[in-house]
């Protein structure tokens, strides 16, 4: 099975900061990597699909990159509403849609 | 507007059963693969099960194989998850999610999620 490892597990940052979250796959997954945001008490929300494609309606301060085994989610200028949990997900290995363990983004 | 509404969660004793439902609206339900994802309290997301648009193809995680059964009734725009032989570690919020494909293929993703239904397994 493909394992997905996110780093860091938690991150403290300030409004206006640029932050980067990393997701590493245990084997190559091409660009079949998605990113979700989850706020407390809410369902996950799709941010990025196919490693770098921005889902409709998602602010352009979010961006994704990478291919193969190493991927990043970047937020160019943190806004108060961006403090949440973030998860990567691989959909290369059908049907095991593995998620990363999550990254908690907190206000410094 | 796409909406997914789950129901059927609750408190159940170890070894018990529940059937979760998820009703979809605002999209052509019969045209899309659907999935269940769960989240234990304070933990991350875990993919549980997926069913193709026609219902012909189903997949489940090893952790629930043989105990959970995914199904759908396209005439009722409803997705189901029959969960049997429940264990304490099955305690979680169960989300249904809409996939973007007709059959599970590489590159799939979940573009809409329901609000979740809580399953608590305890004596």
Coordinates of N, CA and C in Angstrom, one line a residue:
Chain A
X1 N 0.8 -1.2 0.0 CA 0.0 0.0 0.0 C 0.9 1.3 0.0
X2 N 0.4 2.3 -0.6 CA 1.1 3.5 -0.7 C 0.8 4.3 0.6
X3 N 1.9 4.8 1.2 CA 1.8 5.6 2.4 C 2.0 7.0 2.1
X4 N 1.2 7.9 2.7 CA 1.4 9.3 2.5 C 1.8 10.0 3.8
X5 N 2.9 10.7 3.8 CA 3.4 11.4 5.0 C 3.4 12.9 4.8
X6 N 2.7 13.6 5.7 CA 2.7 15.0 5.6 C 3.7 15.6 6.7
X7 N 4.2 16.8 6.3 CA 5.0 17.5 7.3 C 4.9 19.0 7.1
X8 N 4.9 19.8 8.1 CA 4.9 19.3 9.5 C 3.5 18.7 9.9
X9 N 3.4 18.1 11.1 CA 2.1 17.7 11.6 C 1.3 18.9 12.1
X10 N 2.0 19.9 12.6 CA 1.4 21.2 13.0 C 2.3 22.3 12.7
X11 N 1.7 23.5 12.6 CA 2.4 24.7 12.1 C 1.7 25.9 12.7
X12 N 2.5 26.8 13.3 CA 2.0 28.0 13.8 C 2.5 29.2 12.8
X13 N 1.6 30.0 12.4 CA 1.9 31.1 11.5 C 1.0 32.3 11.8
X14 N 1.4 33.4 11.2 CA 0.7 34.7 11.4 C -0.1 35.1 10.1
X15 N -1.1 35.9 10.3 CA -1.8 36.4 9.2 C -0.8 37.1 8.3
X16 N -0.9 36.9 7.0 CA 0.1 37.5 6.0 C 1.3 36.7 5.7
X17 N 1.6 35.6 6.5 CA 2.7 34.8 6.3 C 2.5 33.9 5.0
X18 N 3.6 33.5 4.4 CA 3.5 32.4 3.4 C 3.9 31.1 4.1
X19 N 3.1 30.1 3.9 CA 3.3 28.8 4.5 C 3.3 27.7 3.4
X20 N 4.1 26.6 3.7 CA 4.2 25.5 2.8 C 4.0 24.2 3.6
X21 N 3.2 23.3 3.1 CA 3.0 22.0 3.7 C 3.4 21.0 2.7
X22 N 4.1 20.0 3.2 CA 4.7 19.0 2.3 C 4.0 17.6 2.5
X23 N 3.8 16.9 1.4 CA 3.3 15.6 1.4 C 4.2 14.7 0.5
X24 N 4.6 13.6 1.1 CA 5.5 12.6 0.5 C 4.8 11.3 0.3
X25 N 4.9 10.7 -0.9 CA 4.3 9.4 -1.1 C 5.4 8.3 -1.0
X26 N 5.1 7.1 -0.6 CA 6.1 6.1 -0.4 C 6.5 5.5 -1.7
X27 N 5.8 5.8 -2.8 CA 6.2 5.4 -4.2 C 5.7 6.5 -5.1
X28 N 6.1 6.4 -6.3 CA 5.6 7.4 -7.3 C 4.1 7.3 -7.5
X29 N 3.5 8.5 -7.5 CA 2.0 8.5 -7.7 C 1.7 9.5 -8.9
X30 N 2.7 9.7 -9.8 CA 2.5 10.7 -10.9 C 2.0 12.0 -10.3
X31 N 1.0 12.6 -10.8 CA 0.4 13.8 -10.2 C -1.0 13.6 -9.6
X32 N -1.2 12.3 -9.2 CA -2.5 12.0 -8.7 C -2.6 12.3 -7.2
X33 N -2.5 13.6 -6.9 CA -2.5 14.1 -5.5 C -3.4 15.2 -5.3
X34 N -4.3 15.1 -4.3 CA -5.3 16.1 -4.0 C -5.1 16.7 -2.6
X35 N -5.5 17.9 -2.4 CA -5.4 18.6 -1.1 C -6.8 19.0 -0.6
X36 N -7.1 18.8 0.6 CA -8.4 19.2 1.2 C -8.1 20.0 2.5
X37 N -9.0 20.9 2.7 CA -9.0 21.8 3.9 C -10.2 21.4 4.8
X38 N -10.0 21.3 6.1 CA -11.1 21.0 7.0 C -11.0 21.9 8.2
X39 N -12.1 22.6 8.4 CA -12.3 23.5 9.6 C -13.0 22.8 10.7
X40 N -12.8 23.2 11.9 CA -13.4 22.5 13.0 C -14.9 22.3 12.9
X41 N -15.3 21.0 13.1 CA -16.8 20.8 13.0 C -17.4 20.8 11.6
X42 N -16.5 20.9 10.6 CA -17.0 20.9 9.2 C -16.5 19.8 8.4
X43 N -17.1 19.6 7.3 CA -16.7 18.6 6.3 C -15.4 19.1 5.6
X44 N -14.6 18.2 5.1 CA -13.5 18.6 4.3 C -13.9 19.3 3.0
X45 N -13.1 20.1 2.5 CA -13.3 20.9 1.3 C -12.2 20.7 0.3
X46 N -12.5 20.4 -0.9 CA -11.4 20.2 -1.9 C -10.8 21.6 -2.3
X47 N -9.4 21.6 -2.2 CA -8.7 22.8 -2.6 C -8.0 22.6 -4.0
X48 N -7.2 21.6 -4.1 CA -6.3 21.3 -5.2 C -6.5 19.9 -5.7
X49 N -6.6 19.7 -7.0 CA -6.6 18.3 -7.5 C -5.5 18.2 -8.6
X50 N -5.2 17.0 -8.8 CA -4.1 16.7 -9.8 C -2.8 17.5 -9.5
X51 N -2.5 17.6 -8.2 CA -1.3 18.2 -7.7 C -1.3 19.7 -7.8
X52 N -1.8 20.3 -8.9 CA -1.6 21.7 -9.0 C -2.8 22.5 -9.6
X53 N -3.9 21.8 -9.8 CA -5.2 22.4 -10.3 C -6.0 23.0 -9.2
X54 N -6.3 24.2 -9.3 CA -7.1 24.9 -8.3 C -8.6 24.6 -8.5
X55 N -9.3 24.1 -7.5 CA -10.7 23.8 -7.5 C -11.4 25.2 -7.7
X56 N -12.5 25.1 -8.5 CA -13.3 26.3 -8.7 C -13.8 27.0 -7.4
X57 N -13.6 28.3 -7.3 CA -14.0 29.0 -6.1 C -13.0 29.1 -5.0
X58 N -11.9 28.4 -5.1 CA -10.8 28.4 -4.1 C -9.9 29.6 -4.4
X59 N -9.6 30.4 -3.4 CA -8.8 31.6 -3.6 C -7.4 31.3 -4.2
X60 N -6.9 32.2 -5.1 CA -5.7 32.0 -5.8 C -4.5 32.0 -4.9
X61 N -4.6 32.4 -3.6 CA -3.4 32.4 -2.7 C -3.0 30.9 -2.4
X62 N -3.9 30.0 -2.7 CA -3.6 28.6 -2.6 C -3.0 28.0 -3.9
X63 N -1.9 27.3 -3.7 CA -1.3 26.7 -4.9 C -0.7 25.3 -4.5
X64 N -0.6 24.5 -5.5 CA 0.0 23.1 -5.3 C 1.0 22.9 -6.4
X65 N 2.0 22.0 -6.0 CA 3.0 21.6 -6.9 C 3.6 20.3 -6.6
X66 N 4.3 19.7 -7.6 CA 5.0 18.4 -7.3 C 4.5 17.4 -8.3
X67 N 5.3 16.3 -8.3 CA 5.0 15.1 -9.1 C 5.9 14.0 -8.6
X68 N 5.4 12.8 -8.9 CA 6.2 11.6 -8.4 C 6.0 11.3 -7.0
X69 N 6.9 11.7 -6.1 CA 6.7 11.4 -4.7 C 6.6 12.6 -3.8
X70 N 7.0 13.8 -4.2 CA 7.0 14.9 -3.4 C 6.1 16.0 -3.9
X71 N 5.3 16.5 -3.0 CA 4.3 17.5 -3.3 C 4.2 18.6 -2.2
X72 N 3.8 19.8 -2.6 CA 3.6 20.9 -1.7 C 2.3 21.6 -1.9
X73 N 1.8 22.1 -0.8 CA 0.6 23.0 -0.8 C 1.2 24.3 -0.2
X74 N 1.0 25.4 -0.9 CA 1.4 26.7 -0.4 C 0.3 27.6 -0.3
X75 N 0.3 28.5 0.7 CA -0.6 29.6 0.9 C 0.2 30.8 0.9
X76 N 0.0 31.7 0.0 CA 0.9 32.8 -0.3 C 0.8 33.9 0.8
X77 N -0.4 34.2 1.3 CA -0.6 35.2 2.3 C -1.7 34.8 3.2
X78 N -1.4 34.2 4.4 CA -2.4 33.6 5.2 C -3.5 34.6 5.6
X79 N -4.7 34.1 5.5 CA -5.9 34.9 5.9 C -6.5 34.2 7.2
X80 N -7.2 35.0 8.0 CA -7.7 34.4 9.2 C -8.5 33.1 9.0
X81 N -9.2 33.0 7.8 CA -10.1 31.9 7.6 C -9.3 30.7 7.1
X82 N -8.0 30.8 6.9 CA -7.2 29.7 6.4 C -6.6 28.8 7.6
X83 N -6.9 29.2 8.8 CA -6.4 28.4 9.9 C -7.3 27.2 10.0
X84 N -6.8 26.0 9.8 CA -7.6 24.8 9.6 C -6.6 23.6 9.5
X85 N -7.2 22.4 9.3 CA -6.4 21.2 9.1 C -6.4 21.0 7.6
X86 N -5.2 20.5 7.1 CA -5.0 20.2 5.7 C -4.6 18.8 5.5
X87 N -5.2 18.1 4.5 CA -4.9 16.7 4.2 C -4.6 16.5 2.7
X88 N -3.5 15.7 2.5 CA -3.3 15.3 1.1 C -3.9 13.9 0.9
X89 N -4.2 13.6 -0.3 CA -4.8 12.3 -0.7 C -4.2 11.8 -2.0
X90 N -3.8 10.6 -2.1 CA -3.4 10.0 -3.3 C -4.5 9.2 -4.0
X91 N -4.7 9.3 -5.3 CA -5.7 8.5 -6.0 C -5.0 7.8 -7.2
X92 N -3.7 7.4 -7.0 CA -3.0 6.7 -8.0 C -3.3 5.2 -7.8
X93 N -3.3 4.8 -6.6 CA -3.5 3.4 -6.3 C -4.9 3.1 -6.1
X94 N -5.6 2.8 -7.2 CA -7.1 2.5 -7.0 C -7.2 1.1 -6.5
X95 N -8.1 0.9 -5.5 CA -9.0 1.8 -5.0 C -8.7 2.3 -3.6
X96 N -7.4 2.3 -3.3 CA -7.0 2.7 -1.9 C -6.7 4.1 -1.9
X97 N -7.7 5.0 -1.6 CA -7.6 6.4 -1.7 C -6.9 6.9 -0.4
X98 N -5.7 6.7 -0.2 CA -5.0 7.0 1.0 C -4.8 8.5 1.3
X99 N -5.1 8.9 2.6 CA -4.9 10.3 3.0 C -3.6 10.4 3.8
X100 N -3.0 11.5 3.8 CA -2.0 11.8 4.7 C -2.6 12.0 6.1
X101 N -1.7 12.1 7.1 CA -2.2 12.2 8.5 C -2.7 13.5 8.9
X102 N -2.5 14.5 8.0 CA -3.0 15.9 8.3 C -2.0 16.8 8.9
X103 N -2.2 18.1 8.6 CA -1.4 19.2 9.1 C -2.3 20.2 9.8
X104 N -2.0 20.5 11.0 CA -2.9 21.5 11.7 C -2.2 22.9 11.6
X105 N -2.8 23.8 11.0 CA -2.3 25.2 10.8 C -3.0 26.1 11.9
X106 N -2.1 26.6 12.8 CA -2.6 27.4 13.9 C -2.1 28.8 13.8
X107 N -2.9 29.7 14.5 CA -2.5 31.1 14.6 C -1.4 31.2 15.6
X108 N -0.3 31.9 15.2 CA 0.8 32.2 16.1 C 0.4 33.4 17.1
Chain B
X1 N -27.4 23.6 -6.8 CA -26.4 23.4 -5.8 C -26.3 21.9 -5.3
X2 N -25.1 21.4 -5.4 CA -24.9 20.0 -4.9 C -25.1 19.9 -3.4
X3 N -25.9 19.0 -3.0 CA -26.0 18.7 -1.5 C -26.0 17.2 -1.3
X4 N -25.3 16.9 -0.2 CA -25.2 15.5 0.3 C -25.6 15.5 1.7
X5 N -26.6 14.7 2.1 CA -27.2 14.7 3.4 C -27.1 13.3 4.0
X6 N -26.3 13.1 5.0 CA -26.2 11.8 5.6 C -27.2 11.6 6.8
X7 N -27.5 10.4 7.1 CA -28.3 10.1 8.2 C -28.1 8.6 8.6
X8 N -28.6 8.3 9.8 CA -28.5 6.9 10.2 C -27.5 6.6 11.3
X9 N -26.7 7.6 11.7 CA -25.8 7.4 12.8 C -26.4 7.3 14.1
X10 N -25.7 7.0 15.1 CA -26.2 6.9 16.5 C -25.3 6.1 17.4
X11 N -25.8 5.8 18.6 CA -25.1 5.0 19.6 C -25.5 3.5 19.4
X12 N -24.5 2.7 19.3 CA -24.7 1.3 19.1 C -23.8 0.5 20.0
X13 N -24.2 -0.7 20.4 CA -23.3 -1.5 21.3 C -22.3 -2.3 20.4
X14 N -21.2 -2.6 21.0 CA -20.2 -3.5 20.2 C -20.9 -4.7 19.7
X15 N -20.6 -5.0 18.4 CA -21.2 -6.2 17.8 C -22.5 -5.8 17.0
X16 N -23.0 -4.6 17.2 CA -24.3 -4.2 16.6 C -24.1 -3.8 15.2
X17 N -25.2 -3.3 14.6 CA -25.3 -2.9 13.2 C -26.0 -1.6 13.0
X18 N -25.7 -0.9 11.9 CA -26.3 0.3 11.5 C -26.3 0.4 10.0
X19 N -27.3 1.1 9.5 CA -27.2 1.4 8.1 C -27.2 2.9 7.9
X20 N -26.2 3.4 7.3 CA -26.1 4.8 7.0 C -26.6 5.1 5.7
X21 N -27.2 6.3 5.5 CA -27.7 6.7 4.2 C -27.1 8.1 3.8
X22 N -27.1 8.3 2.6 CA -26.6 9.6 2.1 C -27.4 10.0 0.8
X23 N -28.2 11.0 0.9 CA -29.1 11.4 -0.2 C -28.5 12.6 -0.9
X24 N -28.3 12.4 -2.2 CA -27.7 13.5 -3.1 C -28.7 14.3 -3.9
X25 N -28.5 15.5 -4.1 CA -29.3 16.4 -4.9 C -28.5 17.4 -5.6
X26 N -29.0 18.0 -6.7 CA -28.3 19.1 -7.4 C -27.3 18.6 -8.4
X27 N -27.3 17.3 -8.6 CA -26.4 16.7 -9.6 C -27.0 15.4 -10.1
X28 N -26.5 14.8 -11.2 CA -27.1 13.6 -11.7 C -26.5 12.4 -11.0
X29 N -27.1 12.0 -9.9 CA -26.6 11.0 -8.9 C -26.1 9.8 -9.6
X30 N -26.9 9.3 -10.6 CA -26.5 8.0 -11.2 C -25.3 8.0 -12.1
X31 N -24.7 9.2 -12.3 CA -23.6 9.3 -13.2 C -22.2 9.3 -12.5
X32 N -22.2 9.3 -11.2 CA -21.0 9.5 -10.4 C -20.7 8.4 -9.4
X33 N -19.4 8.0 -9.3 CA -19.0 7.2 -8.2 C -19.2 7.9 -6.9
X34 N -19.4 7.2 -5.9 CA -19.6 7.8 -4.6 C -18.8 7.0 -3.5
X35 N -18.4 7.7 -2.5 CA -17.5 7.1 -1.5 C -17.9 7.5 -0.1
X36 N -17.5 6.7 0.9 CA -17.6 7.0 2.3 C -16.2 7.2 2.9
X37 N -16.0 8.2 3.7 CA -14.8 8.5 4.4 C -15.1 8.7 5.9
X38 N -14.3 8.2 6.8 CA -14.6 8.4 8.2 C -13.5 9.1 8.9
X39 N -13.9 9.7 10.1 CA -12.9 10.4 10.9 C -13.2 10.1 12.4
X40 N -12.3 9.4 13.0 CA -12.4 9.1 14.4 C -12.2 10.4 15.2
X41 N -12.7 10.5 16.4 CA -12.6 11.8 17.2 C -11.1 12.2 17.3
X42 N -10.9 13.4 16.9 CA -9.5 14.0 17.0 C -8.5 13.4 16.1
X43 N -8.9 12.6 15.1 CA -8.0 11.9 14.2 C -8.2 12.4 12.8
X44 N -7.4 11.8 11.9 CA -7.4 12.2 10.5 C -8.5 11.5 9.7
X45 N -8.5 11.7 8.4 CA -9.4 11.1 7.5 C -9.0 9.7 7.0
X46 N -10.0 8.8 7.0 CA -9.7 7.5 6.5 C -10.7 7.1 5.5
X47 N -10.3 6.7 4.3 CA -11.2 6.2 3.2 C -11.7 4.9 3.7
X48 N -13.1 4.7 3.5 CA -13.7 3.5 3.9 C -14.2 2.7 2.7
X49 N -14.9 3.2 1.8 CA -15.5 2.4 0.7 C -15.9 3.3 -0.5
X50 N -15.9 2.7 -1.6 CA -16.3 3.4 -2.9 C -17.1 2.5 -3.7
X51 N -18.1 3.1 -4.5 CA -19.0 2.3 -5.4 C -19.1 3.1 -6.7
X52 N -19.0 2.4 -7.8 CA -19.1 3.0 -9.1 C -20.5 3.5 -9.3
X53 N -20.7 4.3 -10.4 CA -22.0 5.0 -10.7 C -23.1 3.9 -10.8
X54 N -22.8 2.9 -11.5 CA -23.8 1.8 -11.7 C -24.0 0.9 -10.6
X55 N -23.1 0.9 -9.6 CA -23.2 0.0 -8.5 C -22.5 -1.3 -8.7
X56 N -22.0 -1.5 -9.9 CA -21.4 -2.8 -10.3 C -20.1 -3.1 -9.6
X57 N -19.3 -2.0 -9.3 CA -18.0 -2.2 -8.7 C -17.9 -1.5 -7.4
X58 N -17.5 -2.2 -6.4 CA -17.3 -1.7 -5.0 C -15.9 -2.0 -4.5
X59 N -15.4 -1.2 -3.6 CA -14.1 -1.4 -3.0 C -14.3 -0.9 -1.5
X60 N -13.5 -1.6 -0.7 CA -13.6 -1.3 0.8 C -12.2 -1.4 1.3
X61 N -11.9 -0.6 2.3 CA -10.6 -0.7 3.0 C -10.5 -2.0 3.8
X62 N -9.3 -2.4 3.9 CA -9.0 -3.7 4.6 C -9.6 -3.7 6.0
X63 N -9.6 -2.5 6.7 CA -10.0 -2.4 8.0 C -11.5 -2.7 8.2
X64 N -12.3 -2.6 7.1 CA -13.7 -2.8 7.2 C -14.2 -3.9 6.3
X65 N -13.3 -4.5 5.6 CA -13.7 -5.6 4.6 C -14.4 -6.7 5.4
X66 N -15.5 -7.1 4.8 CA -16.3 -8.2 5.4 C -17.3 -7.8 6.4
X67 N -17.1 -6.5 6.9 CA -18.1 -6.0 7.9 C -19.0 -4.9 7.4
X68 N -18.4 -4.1 6.5 CA -19.1 -3.0 5.9 C -19.5 -3.3 4.4
X69 N -20.7 -2.9 4.0 CA -21.1 -3.1 2.6 C -21.7 -1.8 2.1
X70 N -21.1 -1.3 1.0 CA -21.6 -0.1 0.3 C -22.5 -0.5 -0.8
X71 N -23.6 0.3 -0.9 CA -24.5 0.1 -2.0 C -25.2 1.4 -2.3
X72 N -26.0 1.4 -3.4 CA -26.7 2.6 -3.8 C -28.0 2.2 -4.5
X73 N -28.9 3.2 -4.4 CA -30.2 3.1 -5.1 C -30.3 4.3 -5.9
X74 N -30.0 4.2 -7.2 CA -30.0 5.4 -8.1 C -31.4 6.0 -8.3
X75 N -32.4 5.2 -8.2 CA -33.7 5.7 -8.3 C -34.1 6.6 -7.2
X76 N -33.5 6.4 -6.0 CA -33.7 7.2 -4.8 C -32.6 8.2 -4.6
X77 N -31.6 8.3 -5.4 CA -30.5 9.2 -5.3 C -29.8 9.0 -3.9
X78 N -29.7 7.8 -3.5 CA -29.2 7.5 -2.2 C -28.1 6.5 -2.2
X79 N -27.1 6.8 -1.3 CA -26.0 5.9 -1.1 C -26.1 5.3 0.3
X80 N -25.7 4.1 0.5 CA -25.8 3.4 1.8 C -24.5 2.8 2.2
X81 N -24.4 2.7 3.5 CA -23.3 1.9 4.1 C -23.8 1.1 5.2
X82 N -23.9 -0.2 5.0 CA -24.3 -1.2 6.0 C -23.1 -1.5 6.8
X83 N -23.2 -1.3 8.1 CA -22.0 -1.5 9.0 C -22.4 -2.6 10.0
X84 N -21.7 -3.7 10.0 CA -22.0 -4.8 10.9 C -20.8 -5.1 11.9
X85 N -21.1 -5.9 12.9 CA -20.0 -6.3 13.8 C -19.2 -5.1 14.3
X86 N -19.9 -4.1 14.7 CA -19.2 -2.8 15.1 C -18.3 -3.0 16.3
X87 N -17.2 -2.3 16.2 CA -16.2 -2.3 17.2 C -16.0 -0.9 17.7
X88 N -15.4 -0.7 18.9 CA -15.1 0.6 19.4 C -14.3 1.5 18.5
X89 N -13.4 0.9 17.8 CA -12.6 1.6 16.8 C -13.3 2.1 15.6
X90 N -14.6 1.7 15.4 CA -15.4 2.2 14.3 C -16.1 3.5 14.7
X91 N -15.9 3.9 15.9 CA -16.5 5.2 16.4 C -15.9 6.3 15.5
X92 N -16.7 7.1 14.9 CA -16.2 8.1 14.0 C -17.4 8.9 13.4
X93 N -17.1 10.0 12.8 CA -18.0 10.7 11.9 C -17.8 10.1 10.5
X94 N -18.9 9.7 9.9 CA -18.9 9.1 8.6 C -19.4 10.1 7.6
X95 N -18.5 10.4 6.6 CA -18.9 11.4 5.5 C -19.1 10.6 4.2
X96 N -20.2 11.0 3.5 CA -20.2 10.6 2.1 C -19.7 11.7 1.2
X97 N -19.1 11.2 0.1 CA -18.4 12.2 -0.8 C -18.8 11.8 -2.2
X98 N -18.9 12.8 -3.0 CA -19.1 12.6 -4.5 C -17.8 12.6 -5.2
X99 N -17.5 11.6 -6.0 CA -16.4 11.5 -6.8 C -16.6 12.2 -8.1
X100 N -15.6 12.4 -8.9 CA -15.8 13.2 -10.2 C -15.8 12.2 -11.4
X101 N -15.8 10.9 -11.1 CA -15.7 10.0 -12.2 C -16.9 9.0 -12.2
X102 N -17.1 8.3 -13.3 CA -18.2 7.3 -13.3 C -17.8 6.0 -12.7
X103 N -16.5 5.6 -13.0 CA -15.9 4.4 -12.4 C -14.6 4.8 -11.7
X104 N -14.2 4.2 -10.7 CA -13.0 4.6 -10.0 C -11.8 4.4 -10.9
X105 N -11.1 5.5 -11.1 CA -9.9 5.5 -11.9 C -8.8 6.4 -11.2
X106 N -7.6 6.2 -11.6 CA -6.5 7.1 -11.1 C -6.9 8.5 -11.5
X107 N -6.6 9.4 -10.5 CA -6.9 10.8 -10.8 C -8.2 11.3 -10.2
X108 N -9.0 10.3 -9.6 CA -10.3 10.7 -9.0 C -10.0 11.6 -7.8
X109 N -11.1 12.3 -7.5 CA -11.0 13.1 -6.2 C -12.5 13.4 -5.8
X110 N -12.6 13.9 -4.6 CA -13.9 14.1 -4.0 C -14.3 15.6 -4.1
X111 N -15.2 16.0 -4.9 CA -15.5 17.4 -5.1 C -16.6 18.0 -4.1
X112 N -17.4 17.1 -3.6 CA -18.4 17.5 -2.6 C -18.5 16.5 -1.5
X113 N -18.7 17.0 -0.3 CA -18.9 16.2 0.9 C -20.1 16.5 1.6
X114 N -20.7 15.5 2.3 CA -21.8 15.8 3.2 C -21.3 16.3 4.5
X115 N -22.2 16.6 5.4 CA -21.9 17.2 6.7 C -21.5 16.1 7.7
X116 N -21.7 14.8 7.4 CA -21.3 13.7 8.3 C -22.4 13.3 9.2
X117 N -22.3 12.0 9.6 CA -23.1 11.4 10.6 C -22.3 10.7 11.6
X118 N -22.5 10.9 12.9 CA -21.7 10.3 13.9 C -22.2 8.9 14.3
X119 N -21.2 8.0 14.3 CA -21.5 6.6 14.8 C -20.6 6.4 16.1
X120 N -21.3 6.1 17.2 CA -20.6 5.9 18.4 C -20.8 4.4 18.9
X121 N -19.8 3.7 19.0 CA -19.9 2.3 19.4 C -19.4 2.2 20.9
X122 N -20.4 1.9 21.8 CA -20.1 1.8 23.2 C -21.1 1.0 23.9
X123 N -20.7 0.3 24.9 CA -21.7 -0.4 25.8 C -22.2 0.4 26.9

